[in-house]
mmCIF file with all atom_site columns, C-alpha atoms in Angstrom:
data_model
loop_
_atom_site.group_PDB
_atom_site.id
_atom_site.type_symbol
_atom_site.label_atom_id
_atom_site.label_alt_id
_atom_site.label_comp_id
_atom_site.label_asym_id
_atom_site.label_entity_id
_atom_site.label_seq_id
_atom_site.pdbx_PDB_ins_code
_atom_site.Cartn_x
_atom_site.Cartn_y
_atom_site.Cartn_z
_atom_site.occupancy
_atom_site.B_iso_or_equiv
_atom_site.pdbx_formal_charge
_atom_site.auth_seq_id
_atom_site.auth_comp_id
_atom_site.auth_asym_id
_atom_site.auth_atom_id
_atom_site.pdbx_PDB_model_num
ATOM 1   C CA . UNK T 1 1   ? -6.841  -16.254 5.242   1.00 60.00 ? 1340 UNK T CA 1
ATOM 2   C CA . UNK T 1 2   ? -6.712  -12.822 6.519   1.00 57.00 ? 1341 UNK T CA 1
ATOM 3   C CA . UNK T 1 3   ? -5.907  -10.044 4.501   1.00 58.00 ? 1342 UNK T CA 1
ATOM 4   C CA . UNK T 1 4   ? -2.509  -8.617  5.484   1.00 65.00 ? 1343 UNK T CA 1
ATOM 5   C CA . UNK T 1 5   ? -2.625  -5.064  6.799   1.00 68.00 ? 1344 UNK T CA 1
ATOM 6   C CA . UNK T 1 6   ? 0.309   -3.279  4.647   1.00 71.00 ? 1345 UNK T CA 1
ATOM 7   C CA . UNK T 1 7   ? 3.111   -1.936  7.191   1.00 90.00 ? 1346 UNK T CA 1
ATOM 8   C CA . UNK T 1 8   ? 3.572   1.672   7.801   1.00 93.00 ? 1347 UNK T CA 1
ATOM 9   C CA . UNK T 1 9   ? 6.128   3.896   6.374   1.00 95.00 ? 1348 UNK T CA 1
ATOM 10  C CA . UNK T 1 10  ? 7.394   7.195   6.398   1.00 96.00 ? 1349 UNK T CA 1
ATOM 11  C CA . UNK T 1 11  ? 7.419   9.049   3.447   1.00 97.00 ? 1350 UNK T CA 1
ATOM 12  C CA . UNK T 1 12  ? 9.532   12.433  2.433   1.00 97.00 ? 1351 UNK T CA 1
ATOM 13  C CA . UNK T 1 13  ? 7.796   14.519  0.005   1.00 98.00 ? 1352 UNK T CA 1
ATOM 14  C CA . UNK T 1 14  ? 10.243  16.702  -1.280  1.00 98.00 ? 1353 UNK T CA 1
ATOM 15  C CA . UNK T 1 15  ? 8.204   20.087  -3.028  1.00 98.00 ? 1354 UNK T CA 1
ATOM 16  C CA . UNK T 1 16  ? 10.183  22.320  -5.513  1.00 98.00 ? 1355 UNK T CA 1
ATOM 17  C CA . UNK T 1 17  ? 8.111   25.588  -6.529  1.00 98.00 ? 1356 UNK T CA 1
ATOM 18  C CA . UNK T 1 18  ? 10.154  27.148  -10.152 1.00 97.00 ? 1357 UNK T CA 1
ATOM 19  C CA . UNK T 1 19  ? 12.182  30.130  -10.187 1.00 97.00 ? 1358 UNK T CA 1
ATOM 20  C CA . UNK T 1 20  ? 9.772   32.742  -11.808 1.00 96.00 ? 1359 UNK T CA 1
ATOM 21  C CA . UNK T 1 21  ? 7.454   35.676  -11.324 1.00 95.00 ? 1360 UNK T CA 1
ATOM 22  C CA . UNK T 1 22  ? 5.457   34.891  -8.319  1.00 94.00 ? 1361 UNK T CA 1
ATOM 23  C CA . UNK T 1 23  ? 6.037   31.642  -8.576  1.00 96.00 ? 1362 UNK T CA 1
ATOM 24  C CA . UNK T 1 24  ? 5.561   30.912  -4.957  1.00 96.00 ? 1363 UNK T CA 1
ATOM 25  C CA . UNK T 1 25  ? 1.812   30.240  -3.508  1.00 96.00 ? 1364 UNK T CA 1
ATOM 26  C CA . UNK T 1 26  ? 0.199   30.913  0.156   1.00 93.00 ? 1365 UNK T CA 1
ATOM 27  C CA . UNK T 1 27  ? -2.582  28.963  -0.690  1.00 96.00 ? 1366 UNK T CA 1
ATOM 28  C CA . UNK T 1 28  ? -2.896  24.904  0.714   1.00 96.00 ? 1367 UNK T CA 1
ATOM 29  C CA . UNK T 1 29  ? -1.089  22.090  -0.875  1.00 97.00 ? 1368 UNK T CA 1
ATOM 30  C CA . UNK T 1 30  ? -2.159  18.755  -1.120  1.00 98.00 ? 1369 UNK T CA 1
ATOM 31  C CA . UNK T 1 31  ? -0.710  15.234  -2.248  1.00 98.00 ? 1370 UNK T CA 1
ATOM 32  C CA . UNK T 1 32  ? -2.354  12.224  -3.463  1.00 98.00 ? 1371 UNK T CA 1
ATOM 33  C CA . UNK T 1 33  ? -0.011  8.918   -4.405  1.00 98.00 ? 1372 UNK T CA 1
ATOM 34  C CA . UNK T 1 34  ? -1.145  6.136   -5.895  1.00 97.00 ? 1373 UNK T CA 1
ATOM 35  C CA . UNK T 1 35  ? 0.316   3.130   -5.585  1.00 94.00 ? 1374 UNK T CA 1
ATOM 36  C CA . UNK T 1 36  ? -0.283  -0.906  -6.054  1.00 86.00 ? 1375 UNK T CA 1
ATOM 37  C CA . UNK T 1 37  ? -4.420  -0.905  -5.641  1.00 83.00 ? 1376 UNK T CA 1
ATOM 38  C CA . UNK T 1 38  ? -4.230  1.848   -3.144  1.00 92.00 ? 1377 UNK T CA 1
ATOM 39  C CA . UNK T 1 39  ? -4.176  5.481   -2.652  1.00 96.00 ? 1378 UNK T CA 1
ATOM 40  C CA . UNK T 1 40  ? -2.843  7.695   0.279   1.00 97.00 ? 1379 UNK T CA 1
ATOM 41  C CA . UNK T 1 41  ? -5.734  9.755   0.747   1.00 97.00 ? 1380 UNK T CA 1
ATOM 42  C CA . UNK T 1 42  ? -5.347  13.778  0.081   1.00 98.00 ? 1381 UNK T CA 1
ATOM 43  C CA . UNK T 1 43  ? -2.278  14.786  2.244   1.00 97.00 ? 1382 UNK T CA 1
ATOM 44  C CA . UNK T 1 44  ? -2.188  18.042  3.642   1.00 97.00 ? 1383 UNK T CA 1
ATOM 45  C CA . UNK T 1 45  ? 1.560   19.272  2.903   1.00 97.00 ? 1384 UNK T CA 1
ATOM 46  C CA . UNK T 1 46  ? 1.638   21.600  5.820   1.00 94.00 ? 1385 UNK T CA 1
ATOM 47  C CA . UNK T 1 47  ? 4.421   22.758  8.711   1.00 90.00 ? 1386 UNK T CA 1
ATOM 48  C CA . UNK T 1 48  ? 4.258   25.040  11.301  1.00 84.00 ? 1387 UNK T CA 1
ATOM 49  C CA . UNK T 1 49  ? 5.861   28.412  11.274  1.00 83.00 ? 1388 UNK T CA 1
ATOM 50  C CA . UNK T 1 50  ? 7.259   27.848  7.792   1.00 87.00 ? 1389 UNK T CA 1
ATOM 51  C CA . UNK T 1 51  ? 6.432   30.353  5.059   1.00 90.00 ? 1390 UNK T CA 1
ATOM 52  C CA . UNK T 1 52  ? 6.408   27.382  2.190   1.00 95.00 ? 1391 UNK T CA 1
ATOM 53  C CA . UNK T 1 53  ? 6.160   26.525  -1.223  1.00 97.00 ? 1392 UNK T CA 1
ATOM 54  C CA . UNK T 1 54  ? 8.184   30.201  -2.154  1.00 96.00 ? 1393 UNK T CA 1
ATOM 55  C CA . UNK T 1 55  ? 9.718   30.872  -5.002  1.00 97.00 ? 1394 UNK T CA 1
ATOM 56  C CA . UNK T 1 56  ? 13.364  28.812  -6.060  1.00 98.00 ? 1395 UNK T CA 1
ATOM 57  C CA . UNK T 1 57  ? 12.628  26.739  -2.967  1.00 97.00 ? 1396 UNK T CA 1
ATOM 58  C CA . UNK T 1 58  ? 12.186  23.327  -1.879  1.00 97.00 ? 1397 UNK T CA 1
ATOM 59  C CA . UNK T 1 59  ? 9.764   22.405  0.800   1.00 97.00 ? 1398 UNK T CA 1
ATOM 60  C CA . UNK T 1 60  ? 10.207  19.227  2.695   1.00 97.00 ? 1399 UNK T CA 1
ATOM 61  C CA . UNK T 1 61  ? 7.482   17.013  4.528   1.00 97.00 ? 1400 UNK T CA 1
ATOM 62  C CA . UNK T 1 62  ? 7.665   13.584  6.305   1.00 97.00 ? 1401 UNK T CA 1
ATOM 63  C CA . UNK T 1 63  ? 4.058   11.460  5.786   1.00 97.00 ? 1402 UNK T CA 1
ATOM 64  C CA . UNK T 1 64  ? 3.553   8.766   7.527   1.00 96.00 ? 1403 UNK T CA 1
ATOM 65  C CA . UNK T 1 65  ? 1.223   6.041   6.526   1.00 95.00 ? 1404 UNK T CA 1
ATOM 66  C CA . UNK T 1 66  ? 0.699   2.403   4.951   1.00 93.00 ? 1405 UNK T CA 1
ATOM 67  C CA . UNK T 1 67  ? 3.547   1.630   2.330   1.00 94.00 ? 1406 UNK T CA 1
ATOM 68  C CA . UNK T 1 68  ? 1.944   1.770   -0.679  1.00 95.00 ? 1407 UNK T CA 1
ATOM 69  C CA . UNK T 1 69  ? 4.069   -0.183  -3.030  1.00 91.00 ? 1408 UNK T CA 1
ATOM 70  C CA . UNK T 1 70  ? 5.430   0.833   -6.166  1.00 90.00 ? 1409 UNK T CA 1
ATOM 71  C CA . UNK T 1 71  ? 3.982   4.841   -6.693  1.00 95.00 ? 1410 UNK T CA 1
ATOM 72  C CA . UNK T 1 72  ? 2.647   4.843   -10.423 1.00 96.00 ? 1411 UNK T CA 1
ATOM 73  C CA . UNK T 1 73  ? 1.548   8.678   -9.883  1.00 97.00 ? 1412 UNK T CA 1
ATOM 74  C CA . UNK T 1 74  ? 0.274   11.815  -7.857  1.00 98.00 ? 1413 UNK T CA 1
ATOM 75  C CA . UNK T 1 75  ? -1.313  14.083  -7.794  1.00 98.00 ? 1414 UNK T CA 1
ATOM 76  C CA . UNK T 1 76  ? -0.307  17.825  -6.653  1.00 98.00 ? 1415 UNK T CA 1
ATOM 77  C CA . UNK T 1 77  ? -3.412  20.033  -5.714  1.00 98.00 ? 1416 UNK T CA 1
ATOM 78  C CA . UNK T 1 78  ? -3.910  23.138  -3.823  1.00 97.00 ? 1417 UNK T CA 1
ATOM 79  C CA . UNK T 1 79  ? -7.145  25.105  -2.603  1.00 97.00 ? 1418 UNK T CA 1
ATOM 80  C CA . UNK T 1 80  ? -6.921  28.556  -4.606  1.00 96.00 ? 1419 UNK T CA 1
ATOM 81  C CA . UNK T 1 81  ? -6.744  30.383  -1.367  1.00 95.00 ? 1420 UNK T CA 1
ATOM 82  C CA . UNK T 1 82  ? -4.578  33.191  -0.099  1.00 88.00 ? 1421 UNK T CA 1
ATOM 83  C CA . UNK T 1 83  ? -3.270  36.059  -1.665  1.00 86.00 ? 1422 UNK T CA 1
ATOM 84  C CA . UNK T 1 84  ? -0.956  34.936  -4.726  1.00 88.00 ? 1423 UNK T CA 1
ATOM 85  C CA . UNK T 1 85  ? -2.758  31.337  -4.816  1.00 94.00 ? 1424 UNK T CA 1
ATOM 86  C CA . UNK T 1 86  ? -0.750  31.043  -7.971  1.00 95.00 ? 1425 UNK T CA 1
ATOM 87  C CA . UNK T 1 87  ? 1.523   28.493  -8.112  1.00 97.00 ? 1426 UNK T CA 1
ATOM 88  C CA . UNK T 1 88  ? 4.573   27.281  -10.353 1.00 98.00 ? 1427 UNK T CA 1
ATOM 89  C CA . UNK T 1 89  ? 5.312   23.893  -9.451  1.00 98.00 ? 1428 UNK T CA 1
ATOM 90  C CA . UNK T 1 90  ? 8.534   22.730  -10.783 1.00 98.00 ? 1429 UNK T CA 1
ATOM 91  C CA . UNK T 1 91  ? 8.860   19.131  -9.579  1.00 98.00 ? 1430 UNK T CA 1
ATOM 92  C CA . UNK T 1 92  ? 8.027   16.643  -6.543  1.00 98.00 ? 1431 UNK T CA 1
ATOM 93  C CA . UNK T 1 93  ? 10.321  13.787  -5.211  1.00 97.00 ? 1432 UNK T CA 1
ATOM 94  C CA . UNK T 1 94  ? 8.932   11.196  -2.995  1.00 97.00 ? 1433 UNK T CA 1
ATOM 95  C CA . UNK T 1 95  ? 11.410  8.956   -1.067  1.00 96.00 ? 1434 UNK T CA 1
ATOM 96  C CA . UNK T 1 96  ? 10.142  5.776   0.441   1.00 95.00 ? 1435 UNK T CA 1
ATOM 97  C CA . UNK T 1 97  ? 12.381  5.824   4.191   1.00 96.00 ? 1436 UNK T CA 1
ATOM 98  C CA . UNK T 1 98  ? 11.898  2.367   4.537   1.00 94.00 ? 1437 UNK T CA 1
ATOM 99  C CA . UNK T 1 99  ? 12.704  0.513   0.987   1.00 93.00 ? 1438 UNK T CA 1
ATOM 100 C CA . UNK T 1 100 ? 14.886  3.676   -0.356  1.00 93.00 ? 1439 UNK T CA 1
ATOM 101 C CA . UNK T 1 101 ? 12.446  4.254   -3.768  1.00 93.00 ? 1440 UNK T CA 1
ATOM 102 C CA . UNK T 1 102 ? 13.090  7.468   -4.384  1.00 95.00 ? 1441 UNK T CA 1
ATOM 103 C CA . UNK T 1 103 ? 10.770  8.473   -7.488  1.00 96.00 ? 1442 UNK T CA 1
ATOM 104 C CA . UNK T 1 104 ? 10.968  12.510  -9.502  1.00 97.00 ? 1443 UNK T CA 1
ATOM 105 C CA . UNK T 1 105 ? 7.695   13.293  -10.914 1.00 98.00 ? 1444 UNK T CA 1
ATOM 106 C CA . UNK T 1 106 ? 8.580   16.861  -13.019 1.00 97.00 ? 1445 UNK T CA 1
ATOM 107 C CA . UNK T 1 107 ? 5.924   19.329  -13.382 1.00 97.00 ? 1446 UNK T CA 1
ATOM 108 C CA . UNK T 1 108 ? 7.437   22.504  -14.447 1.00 97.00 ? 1447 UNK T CA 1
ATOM 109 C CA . UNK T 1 109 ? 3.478   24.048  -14.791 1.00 96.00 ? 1448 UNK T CA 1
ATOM 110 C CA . UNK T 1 110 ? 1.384   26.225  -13.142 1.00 97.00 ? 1449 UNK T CA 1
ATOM 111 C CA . UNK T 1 111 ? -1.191  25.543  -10.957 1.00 97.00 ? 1450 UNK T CA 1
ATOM 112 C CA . UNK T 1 112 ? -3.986  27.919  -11.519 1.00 95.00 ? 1451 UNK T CA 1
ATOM 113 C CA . UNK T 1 113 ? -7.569  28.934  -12.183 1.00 93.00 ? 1452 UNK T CA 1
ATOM 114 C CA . UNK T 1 114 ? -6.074  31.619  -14.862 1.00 92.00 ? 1453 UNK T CA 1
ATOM 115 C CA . UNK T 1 115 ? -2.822  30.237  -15.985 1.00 91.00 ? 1454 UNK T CA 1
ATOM 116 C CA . UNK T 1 116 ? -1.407  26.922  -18.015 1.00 89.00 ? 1455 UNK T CA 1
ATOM 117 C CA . UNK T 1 117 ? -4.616  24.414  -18.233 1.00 92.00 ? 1456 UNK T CA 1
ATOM 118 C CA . UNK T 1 118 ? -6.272  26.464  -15.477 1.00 94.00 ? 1457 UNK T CA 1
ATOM 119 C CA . UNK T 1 119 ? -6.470  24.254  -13.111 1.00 95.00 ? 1458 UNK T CA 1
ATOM 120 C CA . UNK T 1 120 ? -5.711  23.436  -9.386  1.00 97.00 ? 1459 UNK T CA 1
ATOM 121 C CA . UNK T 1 121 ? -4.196  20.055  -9.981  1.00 97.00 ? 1460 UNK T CA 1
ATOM 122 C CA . UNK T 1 122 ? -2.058  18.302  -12.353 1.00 97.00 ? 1461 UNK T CA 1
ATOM 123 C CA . UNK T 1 123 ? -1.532  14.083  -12.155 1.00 97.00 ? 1462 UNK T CA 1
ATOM 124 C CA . UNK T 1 124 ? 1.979   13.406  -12.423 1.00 97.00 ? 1463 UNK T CA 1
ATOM 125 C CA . UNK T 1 125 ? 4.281   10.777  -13.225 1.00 96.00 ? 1464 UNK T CA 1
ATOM 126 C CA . UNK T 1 126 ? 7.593   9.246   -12.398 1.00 96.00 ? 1465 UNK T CA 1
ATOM 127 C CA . UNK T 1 127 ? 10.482  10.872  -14.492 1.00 89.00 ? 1466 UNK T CA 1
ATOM 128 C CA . UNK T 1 128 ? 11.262  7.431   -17.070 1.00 77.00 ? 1467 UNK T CA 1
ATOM 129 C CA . UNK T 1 129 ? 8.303   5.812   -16.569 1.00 65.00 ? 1468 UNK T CA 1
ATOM 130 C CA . UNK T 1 130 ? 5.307   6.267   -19.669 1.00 50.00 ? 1469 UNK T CA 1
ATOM 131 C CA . UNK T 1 131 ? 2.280   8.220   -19.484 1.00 49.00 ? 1470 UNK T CA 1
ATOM 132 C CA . UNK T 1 132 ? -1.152  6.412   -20.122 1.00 45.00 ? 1471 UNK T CA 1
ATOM 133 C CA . UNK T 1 133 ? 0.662   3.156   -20.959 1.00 40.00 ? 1472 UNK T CA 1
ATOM 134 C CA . UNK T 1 134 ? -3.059  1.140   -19.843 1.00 40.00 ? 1473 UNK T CA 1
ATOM 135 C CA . UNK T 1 135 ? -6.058  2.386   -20.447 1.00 37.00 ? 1474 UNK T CA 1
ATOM 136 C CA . UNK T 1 136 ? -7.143  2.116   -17.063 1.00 39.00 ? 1475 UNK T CA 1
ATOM 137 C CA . UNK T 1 137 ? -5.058  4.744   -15.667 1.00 40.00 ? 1476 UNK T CA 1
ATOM 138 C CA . UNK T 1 138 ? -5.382  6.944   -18.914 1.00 40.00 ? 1477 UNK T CA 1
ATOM 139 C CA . UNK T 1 139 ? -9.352  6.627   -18.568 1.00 40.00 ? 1478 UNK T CA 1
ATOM 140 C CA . UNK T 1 140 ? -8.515  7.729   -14.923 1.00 43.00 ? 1479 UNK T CA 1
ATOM 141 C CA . UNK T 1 141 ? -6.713  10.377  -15.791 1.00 43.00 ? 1480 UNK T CA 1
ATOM 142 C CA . UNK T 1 142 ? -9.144  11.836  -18.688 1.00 41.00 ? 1481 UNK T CA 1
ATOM 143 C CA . UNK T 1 143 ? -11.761 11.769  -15.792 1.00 44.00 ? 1482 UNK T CA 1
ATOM 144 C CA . UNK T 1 144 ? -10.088 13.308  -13.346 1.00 44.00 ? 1483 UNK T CA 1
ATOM 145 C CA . UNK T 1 145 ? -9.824  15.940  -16.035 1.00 43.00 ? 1484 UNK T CA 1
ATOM 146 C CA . UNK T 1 146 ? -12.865 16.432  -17.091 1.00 44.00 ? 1485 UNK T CA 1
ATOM 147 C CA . UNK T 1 147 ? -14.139 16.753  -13.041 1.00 42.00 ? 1486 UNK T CA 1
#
């Protein structure tokens, strides 16, 4: 039996940044989703010539890569650089283009070395669904928290 090779897929990563002071960040964003026994990888959420992730503003991306099933979480990231690395993030939506999932993970937190938990990441997940419901992923989580 050969192991079968999961088939690629395009996915739209859909980035809302809050409506408050200096919400809006020049610094690097990143995405990680996790899905059924395998990861994306850390996604650089870039686009040329676009001034992004500003303030009461959504910025869209299209990822393409192996479908990874049913998303059970990201995680949201970015590299503290820039002037006004601050950053509000209000909420992500990933759509799957080829099966339709559409999935909301809500933030509404700052991503920060000074502000809210003070830290450049937060693990999110989708709007309905219950956090830490196994203790795998919460031991995951409390890890990725304490790195």
């Amino acid at each position: 039996c050969l192991p079968t090779t999961p088939q690629a897929t395009t996915y739209t990563v859909a980035v809302r940044t809050g409506d408050k002071f200096s919400a809006g960040t020049d610094a690097n964003v990143f995405i990680t989703m996790y899905g059924a026994g395998r990861d994306s990888g850390k996604q650089a959420l870039v686009k040329a010539g676009e001034n992004l992730f500003e303030r009461n503003q959504e910025s869209l991306f299209d990822l393409e890569m192996a479908d990874l099933g049913v998303i059970s979480k990201i995680r949201i990231e970015h590299d503290n650089s820039g002037v006004g690395a601050s950053w509000y993030c209000e909420s992500v939506t990933v759509t799957n283009q080829t099966s339709g999932e559409k999935l909301v993970f809500v933030c509404r937190e700052w991503i920060d070395k000074k502000k809210g938990n003070k830290q450049l990441f937060r693990v999110l997940w989708p709007e309905g669904r219950k956090v830490g419901g196994g203790g795998e992923e919460e031991e995951e989580v409390k890890e990725e928290l304490e790195n």
